[in-house]
DNA sequence: TCGCTATTGCGACAACAGTCGCATCAAGTG
DNA sequence: CACTTGATGCGACTGTTGTCGCAATAGCGA
């Protein structure tokens, strides 16, 4: 085992077990942890464009051929990192009203895509999804999970009578956060606090008026 | 001049002049046209992930080193193709009401990112913008231009009295089309006609109620 | 403790991307 | 028509990416 030892900068808690494989024992698990940690560190420091299997291999101390065998390439590393991120439980902030909940949600999205370390992984996933069907699928699963978790704020708004029964929670969530993604990745404009407030306000008002009830 | 001749599949109208350069004469212009056409064809057939300078060079009949010298790489080719697309005039469809105008706009966005050949260039630009500041800047300029052109439908709605004076046209446009981009590139969900209608409806209603007037 | 075998380490290898120096060519000029 | 010069063609070269076969290692069960 030559090579440089892993330089762990942040979020050093990495699940050391890999259940489901034929031999989930010590060394394989250690390699998995080291490689994923190195992937996170590399993404955080240099971004997805500079993510190289060779660098990850050198940093983790795992041989290059092993990384290729188990993850297939840079996209496989990103997909694995994203799946690991998805395993971390997440729950939306509760603030008392739908508007403020959606605003907090939009802020969380902005934060989660711009701040390290999750920001690097998330942005890398969006970028890698263009080139890798595997990453695209992992990203889709991740986003569906986030939609379902965020739906709670809509359900509670319905329970409070803020929005009518039958409101589609996922559509409300999408409407509130889509402008953030649009500015971040498509139009490449800066995202101002006023933009977040506008999206949350428009969405909350529309939801209150029943715009997100499928039938009516 | 060895190599394979350009195989032009679609949109063979390519601006043959390159004003501003020191020597915009015949051969340089022909090379520019051949290379950009080959780039479009490659993007349309194989996508950005498979876009290679060598393939473009072989297809266009221009030497590899020349392509590297003049465009710098695959990202430069995409940026040039995007700038060429931006030079094509575009104008939003006018249907008589803000809701139907926004719906047509959302449909045009979906079409423009999924149908060939513009779809391939547009999607490639979004993908390449993650790795190339040059493409990111070209994309930003392109989107700003589209926002300005699309703003006409909001101005006309204001003239008809559908929305209050002072409504920010660009914000209305963003609100209507952001969910399309979100589904296409982030959540990777299918985009249904009902989704377009919902986004247009929510945005048009909010605009009618004055939600997009900055001060009030 | 011992043997089986999945997994890994290792280095050589092929394929590819990108660069460089130089000879050649053609567009613009008088 | 000749001359100048910027752009191009050409091929060789370097560095990087990804693959392969084989020997060694270390889980895991007996």
Coordinates of C-alpha atoms (C1' of nucleotides) in Angstrom, one line a residue:
Chain A
X1 CA 0.0 0.0 0.0
X2 CA 2.0 2.9 -1.2
X3 CA 0.6 6.4 -2.1
X4 CA -0.4 9.4 0.0
X5 CA -2.6 8.9 3.0
X6 CA -6.1 10.3 3.0
X7 CA -6.2 14.0 3.9
X8 CA -9.6 14.4 5.6
X9 CA -10.7 18.0 5.7
X10 CA -14.4 17.8 6.6
X11 CA -17.3 15.5 7.3
X12 CA -15.0 12.6 8.2
X13 CA -17.9 10.5 9.3
X14 CA -18.1 7.9 6.5
X15 CA -20.2 4.7 6.8
X16 CA -17.6 2.0 7.1
X17 CA -19.8 -0.9 6.1
X18 CA -20.9 -1.9 2.6
X19 CA -23.8 -4.4 3.2
X20 CA -25.0 -6.5 0.3
X21 CA -21.7 -7.3 -1.2
X22 CA -20.3 -10.8 -1.0
X23 CA -17.4 -9.9 1.3
X24 CA -18.1 -6.7 3.2
X25 CA -15.2 -7.2 5.4
X26 CA -12.6 -4.9 6.8
X27 CA -10.3 -4.0 4.0
X28 CA -13.0 -3.5 1.3
X29 CA -14.9 -1.3 3.7
X30 CA -11.8 0.7 4.5
X31 CA -11.1 1.2 0.9
X32 CA -14.7 2.3 0.2
X33 CA -14.5 4.9 3.0
X34 CA -11.1 6.1 1.9
X35 CA -12.1 6.5 -1.7
X36 CA -15.4 8.2 -1.0
X37 CA -13.7 10.5 1.4
X38 CA -11.0 11.4 -1.1
X39 CA -13.7 12.0 -3.7
X40 CA -15.5 14.4 -1.4
X41 CA -12.3 16.2 -0.6
X42 CA -11.3 16.5 -4.2
X43 CA -14.8 17.7 -5.2
X44 CA -14.7 20.3 -2.4
X45 CA -11.3 21.6 -3.4
X46 CA -11.2 21.4 -7.2
X47 CA -14.7 20.7 -8.4
X48 CA -16.0 18.1 -10.7
X49 CA -14.1 19.3 -13.8
X50 CA -10.8 18.4 -12.1
X51 CA -12.1 15.1 -10.6
X52 CA -9.7 12.4 -11.7
X53 CA -9.6 8.8 -10.8
X54 CA -5.8 9.0 -10.5
X55 CA -6.0 11.9 -8.0
X56 CA -8.6 10.1 -6.0
X57 CA -6.6 6.9 -6.0
X58 CA -3.4 8.7 -4.9
X59 CA -5.2 10.6 -2.2
X60 CA -7.0 7.6 -0.8
X61 CA -4.0 5.3 -1.1
X62 CA -6.1 2.8 -3.1
X63 CA -4.7 1.6 -6.4
X64 CA -6.0 3.2 -9.5
X65 CA -7.1 -0.1 -11.1
X66 CA -9.1 -1.0 -8.0
X67 CA -11.0 2.3 -8.2
X68 CA -11.7 1.7 -11.9
X69 CA -12.9 -1.9 -11.1
X70 CA -15.2 -0.9 -8.3
X71 CA -16.6 2.5 -9.4
X72 CA -15.9 2.5 -13.1
X73 CA -14.7 6.0 -13.4
X74 CA -15.2 9.6 -12.2
X75 CA -18.9 9.4 -12.8
X76 CA -19.2 6.3 -10.6
X77 CA -17.4 8.1 -7.8
X78 CA -19.8 11.0 -8.1
X79 CA -22.8 8.6 -8.1
X80 CA -21.5 6.8 -5.0
X81 CA -20.9 10.1 -3.2
X82 CA -24.4 11.3 -4.1
X83 CA -26.0 8.0 -2.9
X84 CA -24.0 8.4 0.3
X85 CA -25.3 12.0 0.7
X86 CA -28.9 10.7 0.1
X87 CA -28.5 8.3 3.0
X88 CA -28.0 11.3 5.3
X89 CA -31.4 12.1 6.7
X90 CA -32.6 15.6 6.0
X91 CA -35.7 17.4 7.2
X92 CA -37.0 20.8 6.2
X93 CA -37.1 23.7 8.6
X94 CA -40.5 24.5 10.2
X95 CA -41.2 28.1 10.7
X96 CA -45.0 28.4 11.1
X97 CA -46.3 29.5 7.7
X98 CA -46.1 28.1 4.2
X99 CA -44.4 31.2 2.8
X100 CA -41.6 31.2 5.4
X101 CA -41.3 27.5 5.1
X102 CA -40.8 27.7 1.3
X103 CA -38.4 30.6 1.8
X104 CA -36.4 28.5 4.2
X105 CA -36.5 25.7 1.7
X106 CA -35.2 27.9 -1.1
X107 CA -32.4 29.2 1.2
X108 CA -31.5 25.6 2.1
X109 CA -31.3 24.7 -1.6
X110 CA -29.1 27.7 -2.4
X111 CA -26.9 26.8 0.6
X112 CA -26.8 23.1 -0.3
X113 CA -25.5 23.9 -3.8
X114 CA -23.0 26.6 -3.0
X115 CA -21.5 25.7 0.4
X116 CA -19.0 23.0 0.9
X117 CA -19.0 20.1 1.2
X118 CA -22.5 19.1 0.0
X119 CA -22.5 21.9 -2.5
X120 CA -19.6 20.5 -4.4
X121 CA -21.2 17.1 -4.5
X122 CA -24.6 18.4 -5.5
X123 CA -23.3 20.6 -8.2
X124 CA -21.0 17.9 -9.4
X125 CA -23.9 15.5 -9.6
X126 CA -25.9 17.9 -11.8
X127 CA -22.9 18.4 -14.0
X128 CA -22.1 14.7 -14.2
X129 CA -25.7 13.7 -14.9
X130 CA -25.3 15.2 -18.4
X131 CA -22.6 12.7 -19.3
X132 CA -23.5 9.7 -17.1
X133 CA -26.9 7.9 -17.0
X134 CA -25.9 6.3 -13.8
X135 CA -25.4 9.7 -12.1
X136 CA -28.6 11.0 -13.7
X137 CA -30.6 8.2 -12.2
X138 CA -28.9 8.7 -8.8
X139 CA -29.7 12.4 -9.0
X140 CA -33.4 11.6 -9.9
X141 CA -33.7 9.3 -6.9
X142 CA -32.1 11.9 -4.6
X143 CA -34.4 14.7 -5.8
X144 CA -37.5 12.5 -5.5
X145 CA -36.5 11.8 -1.9
X146 CA -36.0 15.4 -1.2
X147 CA -39.4 16.3 -2.7
X148 CA -41.1 13.7 -0.4
X149 CA -39.3 15.0 2.7
X150 CA -40.0 18.6 1.8
X151 CA -43.7 17.8 1.2
X152 CA -44.2 17.9 5.0
X153 CA -44.4 21.7 5.0
X154 CA -47.2 21.6 2.5
X155 CA -49.1 18.9 4.4
X156 CA -48.8 21.0 7.5
X157 CA -50.0 24.1 5.7
X158 CA -53.0 22.1 4.6
X159 CA -53.6 21.0 8.1
X160 CA -53.5 24.6 9.2
X161 CA -56.0 25.5 6.5
X162 CA -53.5 27.6 4.6
X163 CA -53.9 25.7 1.4
X164 CA -56.9 23.6 0.2
X165 CA -57.0 19.8 0.6
X166 CA -55.7 18.0 -2.5
X167 CA -52.8 20.4 -3.1
X168 CA -49.9 18.5 -4.8
X169 CA -47.0 19.0 -2.3
X170 CA -44.3 18.1 -4.8
X171 CA -45.5 20.7 -7.3
X172 CA -45.5 23.3 -4.7
X173 CA -41.9 22.4 -3.7
X174 CA -40.8 22.4 -7.3
X175 CA -42.4 25.8 -8.0
X176 CA -40.6 27.4 -5.0
X177 CA -37.1 26.0 -5.7
X178 CA -37.0 25.8 -9.5
X179 CA -36.0 29.5 -9.9
X180 CA -33.0 28.9 -7.7
X181 CA -31.7 26.1 -9.9
X182 CA -32.6 28.0 -13.0
X183 CA -30.4 30.9 -11.9
X184 CA -27.6 28.7 -10.6
X185 CA -27.2 26.4 -13.5
X186 CA -29.0 27.8 -16.6
X187 CA -29.0 31.5 -16.8
X188 CA -25.9 31.7 -14.5
X189 CA -27.2 34.8 -12.8
X190 CA -26.5 35.7 -9.2
X191 CA -29.2 34.6 -6.7
X192 CA -30.4 37.5 -4.6
X193 CA -32.4 37.1 -1.4
X194 CA -35.2 39.0 -3.1
X195 CA -35.4 36.3 -5.7
X196 CA -35.9 33.7 -3.1
X197 CA -38.6 35.8 -1.4
X198 CA -40.3 36.3 -4.8
X199 CA -40.4 32.6 -5.6
X200 CA -41.7 31.7 -2.2
X201 CA -44.3 34.4 -2.2
X202 CA -45.6 33.6 -5.7
X203 CA -45.8 29.9 -4.8
X204 CA -47.4 30.3 -1.4
X205 CA -50.0 32.6 -2.8
X206 CA -50.8 30.3 -5.7
X207 CA -51.0 27.4 -3.3
X208 CA -53.4 29.3 -1.0
X209 CA -55.6 30.0 -4.0
X210 CA -55.7 26.3 -4.9
X211 CA -53.6 26.5 -8.0
X212 CA -51.8 23.2 -7.1
X213 CA -54.9 21.1 -6.7
X214 CA -54.8 18.7 -9.7
X215 CA -58.5 18.5 -10.5
X216 CA -59.5 22.0 -9.8
Chain B
X1 CA -6.7 19.2 -47.6
X2 CA -7.1 15.6 -46.8
X3 CA -9.7 14.1 -44.5
X4 CA -13.4 13.4 -44.7
X5 CA -15.6 16.0 -46.2
X6 CA -18.3 17.7 -44.1
X7 CA -21.5 15.6 -43.9
X8 CA -24.1 18.2 -43.5
X9 CA -27.4 16.8 -42.1
X10 CA -29.4 19.8 -41.1
X11 CA -29.4 23.6 -40.9
X12 CA -26.6 24.0 -43.4
X13 CA -27.0 27.7 -43.5
X14 CA -23.8 28.8 -41.8
X15 CA -22.6 32.4 -41.7
X16 CA -19.6 32.3 -44.1
X17 CA -18.0 35.6 -42.8
X18 CA -16.0 36.2 -39.7
X19 CA -15.8 40.0 -39.3
X20 CA -13.3 41.5 -37.0
X21 CA -10.5 39.2 -37.6
X22 CA -7.4 40.4 -39.4
X23 CA -7.9 38.3 -42.5
X24 CA -11.5 37.3 -42.9
X25 CA -10.9 35.9 -46.3
X26 CA -12.1 32.9 -48.1
X27 CA -10.3 29.9 -46.7
X28 CA -10.6 30.9 -43.0
X29 CA -14.3 31.5 -43.4
X30 CA -14.8 28.2 -45.1
X31 CA -12.9 26.5 -42.3
X32 CA -15.1 28.2 -39.7
X33 CA -18.2 27.2 -41.5
X34 CA -17.1 23.6 -41.9
X35 CA -15.9 23.2 -38.3
X36 CA -19.0 24.8 -36.7
X37 CA -21.2 22.7 -39.0
X38 CA -19.3 19.5 -38.0
X39 CA -19.7 20.5 -34.3
X40 CA -23.5 20.9 -34.7
X41 CA -23.7 17.5 -36.5
X42 CA -21.6 15.8 -33.9
X43 CA -23.6 17.3 -31.0
X44 CA -26.8 16.3 -32.7
X45 CA -25.7 12.7 -33.2
X46 CA -23.6 11.9 -30.2
X47 CA -24.1 14.7 -27.7
X48 CA -21.6 16.8 -25.7
X49 CA -20.1 13.9 -23.8
X50 CA -18.8 12.4 -27.1
X51 CA -17.8 15.7 -28.6
X52 CA -14.1 15.4 -29.5
X53 CA -11.8 17.8 -31.4
X54 CA -10.4 14.9 -33.4
X55 CA -13.9 13.8 -34.6
X56 CA -14.9 17.4 -35.5
X57 CA -11.5 17.9 -37.2
X58 CA -11.9 14.7 -39.2
X59 CA -15.5 15.4 -40.1
X60 CA -14.9 19.0 -41.2
X61 CA -11.7 18.2 -43.1
X62 CA -9.8 20.8 -41.1
X63 CA -6.6 19.8 -39.3
X64 CA -6.8 19.0 -35.6
X65 CA -4.1 21.5 -34.7
X66 CA -6.0 24.3 -36.5
X67 CA -9.1 23.5 -34.5
X68 CA -7.1 23.6 -31.3
X69 CA -5.4 26.9 -32.3
X70 CA -8.6 28.7 -33.3
X71 CA -11.2 27.3 -30.8
X72 CA -9.0 26.0 -28.0
X73 CA -10.9 22.7 -27.5
X74 CA -14.3 21.1 -27.2
X75 CA -15.7 23.9 -24.9
X76 CA -14.6 26.5 -27.4
X77 CA -16.5 24.8 -30.1
X78 CA -19.6 24.7 -28.0
X79 CA -19.2 28.3 -27.1
X80 CA -18.9 29.2 -30.8
X81 CA -21.9 27.2 -31.7
X82 CA -23.9 28.8 -28.9
X83 CA -22.8 32.3 -30.1
X84 CA -23.9 31.4 -33.5
X85 CA -27.2 30.2 -32.3
X86 CA -27.6 33.5 -30.4
X87 CA -27.1 35.4 -33.6
X88 CA -30.2 33.8 -35.1
X89 CA -33.1 36.1 -34.4
X90 CA -35.8 34.7 -32.2
X91 CA -39.1 36.1 -31.3
X92 CA -41.8 34.7 -28.9
X93 CA -45.1 33.5 -30.2
X94 CA -48.0 36.0 -29.7
X95 CA -51.4 34.3 -28.8
X96 CA -53.4 37.1 -27.3
X97 CA -53.2 36.5 -23.5
X98 CA -50.4 36.3 -21.0
X99 CA -51.3 32.8 -19.9
X100 CA -51.2 31.4 -23.4
X101 CA -48.1 33.4 -24.3
X102 CA -46.3 32.0 -21.3
X103 CA -47.5 28.5 -22.1
X104 CA -46.2 28.9 -25.7
X105 CA -43.0 30.1 -24.2
X106 CA -42.6 27.1 -22.0
X107 CA -43.4 24.8 -24.9
X108 CA -40.8 26.6 -27.0
X109 CA -38.2 26.1 -24.2
X110 CA -39.0 22.5 -23.9
X111 CA -38.8 22.1 -27.7
X112 CA -35.6 24.0 -28.0
X113 CA -33.9 21.8 -25.5
X114 CA -35.1 18.4 -26.6
X115 CA -35.4 18.7 -30.4
X116 CA -32.5 18.6 -32.8
X117 CA -30.5 20.5 -33.8
X118 CA -30.8 23.4 -31.4
X119 CA -31.7 21.0 -28.5
X120 CA -28.3 19.4 -28.7
X121 CA -26.5 22.7 -28.8
X122 CA -28.5 24.1 -25.9
X123 CA -28.2 21.1 -23.7
X124 CA -24.5 20.8 -24.5
X125 CA -24.1 24.4 -23.5
X126 CA -25.7 23.9 -20.1
X127 CA -23.5 20.8 -19.6
X128 CA -20.3 22.5 -20.8
X129 CA -20.9 25.6 -18.7
X130 CA -20.1 23.6 -15.6
X131 CA -16.6 22.9 -16.8
X132 CA -15.9 26.0 -19.0
X133 CA -16.1 29.6 -17.8
X134 CA -16.1 30.6 -21.5
X135 CA -19.2 28.6 -22.2
X136 CA -20.8 29.7 -18.9
X137 CA -20.4 33.3 -20.0
X138 CA -21.7 32.6 -23.5
X139 CA -24.7 30.9 -22.0
X140 CA -25.4 33.8 -19.7
X141 CA -25.3 36.2 -22.6
X142 CA -27.6 34.0 -24.6
X143 CA -30.1 33.7 -21.8
X144 CA -30.2 37.4 -21.1
X145 CA -30.9 38.0 -24.7
X146 CA -33.7 35.5 -24.7
X147 CA -35.2 37.1 -21.5
X148 CA -35.2 40.5 -23.2
X149 CA -36.8 39.2 -26.3
X150 CA -39.4 37.2 -24.4
X151 CA -40.2 40.3 -22.3
X152 CA -42.3 41.5 -25.1
X153 CA -45.2 39.3 -24.2
X154 CA -45.2 40.8 -20.7
X155 CA -45.1 44.3 -22.0
X156 CA -48.0 43.6 -24.3
X157 CA -49.9 42.1 -21.4
X158 CA -49.3 45.3 -19.4
X159 CA -50.5 47.3 -22.4
X160 CA -53.7 45.2 -22.4
X161 CA -54.1 45.8 -18.7
X162 CA -53.6 42.2 -17.8
X163 CA -50.8 43.0 -15.4
X164 CA -50.1 46.1 -13.5
X165 CA -47.5 48.7 -14.7
X166 CA -44.0 48.1 -13.3
X167 CA -44.2 44.3 -13.6
X168 CA -40.7 43.0 -14.0
X169 CA -40.8 41.1 -17.4
X170 CA -37.7 39.0 -16.9
X171 CA -38.9 37.7 -13.5
X172 CA -42.2 36.7 -15.1
X173 CA -40.4 34.9 -17.8
X174 CA -38.1 33.1 -15.4
X175 CA -41.0 32.0 -13.2
X176 CA -42.8 30.5 -16.2
X177 CA -39.8 28.6 -17.6
X178 CA -37.8 27.7 -14.6
X179 CA -39.8 24.6 -13.8
X180 CA -39.1 23.2 -17.3
X181 CA -35.4 23.5 -16.8
X182 CA -35.7 22.1 -13.3
X183 CA -37.3 19.0 -14.6
X184 CA -35.0 18.6 -17.6
X185 CA -31.7 19.1 -15.9
X186 CA -32.0 18.8 -12.1
X187 CA -34.7 16.4 -11.0
X188 CA -34.6 14.6 -14.3
X189 CA -38.3 14.0 -14.4
X190 CA -40.4 13.8 -17.5
X191 CA -42.0 17.2 -18.5
X192 CA -45.7 16.7 -19.1
X193 CA -48.0 19.2 -20.8
X194 CA -49.8 19.7 -17.5
X195 CA -46.6 20.8 -15.9
X196 CA -46.2 23.5 -18.6
X197 CA -49.8 24.6 -18.1
X198 CA -49.4 24.7 -14.3
X199 CA -46.3 26.9 -14.5
X200 CA -47.9 29.3 -17.0
X201 CA -51.1 29.5 -14.9
X202 CA -49.3 30.1 -11.6
X203 CA -47.1 32.8 -13.2
X204 CA -49.9 34.5 -15.1
X205 CA -52.1 34.7 -12.1
X206 CA -49.4 36.0 -9.9
X207 CA -48.4 38.6 -12.5
X208 CA -52.1 39.7 -12.8
X209 CA -52.2 40.2 -9.0
X210 CA -49.0 42.3 -9.1
X211 CA -46.6 39.8 -7.5
X212 CA -43.8 40.8 -10.0
X213 CA -43.9 44.5 -9.3
X214 CA -40.6 45.2 -7.5
X215 CA -41.8 47.9 -5.1
X216 CA -45.3 46.6 -4.3
Chain C
dT1 C1' -5.4 -22.5 13.3
dC2 C1' -5.7 -23.4 8.4
dG3 C1' -7.3 -23.3 3.7
dC4 C1' -10.2 -21.2 0.1
dT5 C1' -11.1 -17.4 -2.7
dA6 C1' -12.7 -12.7 -3.5
dT7 C1' -10.3 -8.7 -3.6
dT8 C1' -6.4 -6.0 -4.2
dG9 C1' -1.7 -4.3 -5.7
dC10 C1' 1.3 -4.0 -9.4
dG11 C1' 3.3 -2.7 -13.6
dA12 C1' 3.1 -2.9 -18.4
dC13 C1' 0.4 -1.7 -22.1
dA14 C1' -2.8 0.6 -25.6
dA15 C1' -5.5 4.5 -26.7
dC16 C1' -6.3 9.2 -26.7
dA17 C1' -5.8 14.3 -26.0
dG18 C1' -3.3 18.2 -26.7
dT19 C1' 1.3 20.7 -28.1
dC20 C1' 5.1 22.2 -31.0
dG21 C1' 8.2 23.5 -34.9
dC22 C1' 8.4 23.9 -39.6
dA23 C1' 7.2 23.9 -44.4
dT24 C1' 3.5 25.4 -47.3
dC25 C1' -0.3 27.9 -49.0
dA26 C1' -3.4 31.6 -50.0
dA27 C1' -5.6 36.2 -49.0
dG28 C1' -4.7 40.9 -49.3
dT29 C1' -1.6 44.7 -51.2
dG30 C1' 0.9 47.6 -54.4
Chain D
dC1 C1' 1.8 39.9 -61.5
dA2 C1' 5.0 39.5 -57.5
dC3 C1' 5.4 40.2 -52.6
dT4 C1' 4.2 39.9 -47.7
dT5 C1' 2.3 37.6 -44.1
dG6 C1' -1.1 35.4 -41.4
dA7 C1' -3.3 31.0 -41.4
dT8 C1' -3.0 26.3 -42.4
dG9 C1' -1.4 21.4 -43.0
dC10 C1' 1.6 18.1 -41.3
dG11 C1' 3.6 14.7 -38.4
dA12 C1' 6.1 13.8 -34.5
dC13 C1' 6.2 14.2 -29.7
dT14 C1' 4.5 14.2 -24.6
dG15 C1' 1.5 13.5 -20.9
dT16 C1' -2.7 11.4 -19.4
dT17 C1' -6.6 8.1 -19.2
dG18 C1' -8.2 3.6 -18.9
dT19 C1' -7.3 -1.7 -19.5
dC20 C1' -5.3 -6.2 -18.6
dG21 C1' -3.0 -10.4 -16.8
dC22 C1' -0.9 -12.1 -12.9
dA23 C1' 0.9 -12.6 -8.3
dA24 C1' 0.1 -11.5 -3.5
dT25 C1' -2.9 -10.5 0.2
dA26 C1' -6.5 -10.7 3.6
dG27 C1' -11.5 -11.8 4.8
dC28 C1' -14.3 -15.5 6.0
dG29 C1' -15.6 -20.2 7.2
dA30 C1' -14.3 -24.7 8.9

